[in-house]
Amino acid sequence: MATVLNPDIALTPAAAARVAAIAAKQGRPAILRLSVEGGGCSGFQYKFGMAEAVEADDAVAETDGVRLAVDPISLDLVRGAQVDFVDNLGGAHFAVTNPNAASGCGCGTSFSV
């Protein structure tokens, strides 16, 4: 079940399940941090990592007890985005559907605005 703590970002049930599995295996809190950095083939790139805690100024979405945290600077570039977990012939990875991205690379890890 999704709990909307911040309507600017979303975490799908598939992504929440994957984060929960990783967190359980590592003995860490079920918190996925999404940030945006300069670089990649399109100008900006998504960076994912497990977090120990949510920061006071983070935007947070929660699905099935799993949290997605985004810092305020990154939120400006991913506002309205949804984070999913995709497992197909191309591989297993977190994927961001970002309405702010004007273009992206073929692998989906970088974008431009």
XYZ file of C-alpha atoms in Angstrom:
113
model
C 0.000 0.000 0.000
C 1.378 3.407 -0.952
C 1.516 6.170 1.611
C 1.982 9.533 -0.023
C 4.192 11.645 2.206
C 5.237 13.845 -0.683
C 3.167 13.910 -3.892
C 6.251 14.986 -5.883
C 7.780 11.485 -6.051
C 6.508 7.903 -6.078
C 7.839 4.404 -5.425
C 6.147 1.461 -7.131
C 5.346 -1.768 -5.268
C 7.938 -3.613 -7.386
C 10.653 -1.147 -6.381
C 9.543 -1.288 -2.740
C 9.773 -5.087 -2.758
C 13.287 -4.980 -4.195
C 14.457 -2.377 -1.659
C 12.936 -4.436 1.174
C 14.815 -7.539 -0.038
C 18.120 -5.646 -0.258
C 17.595 -4.057 3.160
C 16.787 -7.409 4.774
C 19.864 -9.016 3.233
C 22.113 -6.164 4.414
C 20.432 -5.693 7.795
C 19.719 -2.032 7.030
C 16.614 0.182 7.098
C 14.392 -0.072 4.013
C 15.232 3.405 2.708
C 16.267 4.014 -0.904
C 17.933 7.340 -1.641
C 17.609 8.811 -5.129
C 19.892 11.683 -6.043
C 20.824 13.415 -9.262
C 24.409 14.197 -10.214
C 25.982 15.959 -13.157
C 27.414 13.587 -15.738
C 26.280 10.672 -17.801
C 25.851 10.810 -21.539
C 22.861 13.172 -21.357
C 23.934 15.731 -18.731
C 22.489 14.390 -15.470
C 22.502 10.895 -14.028
C 20.437 9.126 -11.400
C 22.224 7.702 -8.388
C 20.640 5.132 -6.075
C 21.848 3.970 -2.700
C 20.568 2.515 0.529
C 20.290 5.108 3.312
C 20.545 4.729 7.075
C 18.025 7.509 7.743
C 15.839 10.132 6.121
C 17.185 13.687 6.399
C 14.920 16.447 7.756
C 14.704 18.255 4.391
C 14.191 15.133 2.235
C 11.067 14.570 0.175
C 9.795 11.114 1.124
C 7.427 8.639 -0.507
C 6.481 5.392 1.195
C 5.149 2.166 -0.291
C 4.628 -1.051 1.681
C 6.766 0.270 4.543
C 9.693 1.160 2.260
C 10.775 4.765 1.912
C 12.164 6.655 -1.056
C 14.134 9.752 -0.004
C 15.156 12.588 -2.326
C 17.203 15.628 -1.308
C 15.792 19.106 -2.134
C 18.275 19.870 -4.933
C 17.647 16.567 -6.694
C 13.884 16.938 -6.203
C 13.894 19.982 -8.479
C 15.056 17.687 -11.312
C 12.829 14.682 -10.557
C 9.614 16.312 -9.334
C 6.669 14.138 -10.414
C 8.915 11.121 -11.069
C 8.188 7.501 -10.286
C 10.839 4.944 -9.325
C 10.198 1.364 -10.460
C 12.195 -1.870 -10.450
C 12.425 -3.592 -13.814
C 13.644 -7.151 -14.364
C 13.683 -8.103 -18.048
C 16.007 -9.331 -20.790
C 17.917 -6.047 -20.580
C 18.741 -6.744 -16.930
C 17.400 -5.883 -13.514
C 17.559 -2.249 -12.425
C 15.745 0.640 -10.823
C 14.128 2.820 -13.487
C 12.957 6.416 -13.172
C 10.014 7.750 -15.154
C 10.781 11.455 -15.032
C 8.332 13.933 -16.587
C 11.026 16.644 -16.444
C 13.465 14.816 -18.702
C 13.577 16.336 -22.176
C 15.758 13.489 -23.425
C 17.622 10.505 -22.057
C 20.170 7.913 -22.949
C 19.373 4.446 -24.229
C 20.114 2.726 -20.928
C 17.867 5.100 -18.943
C 20.460 6.132 -16.373
C 21.020 9.684 -17.557
C 18.836 12.507 -18.809
C 18.723 16.174 -19.770
C 16.196 18.853 -18.935
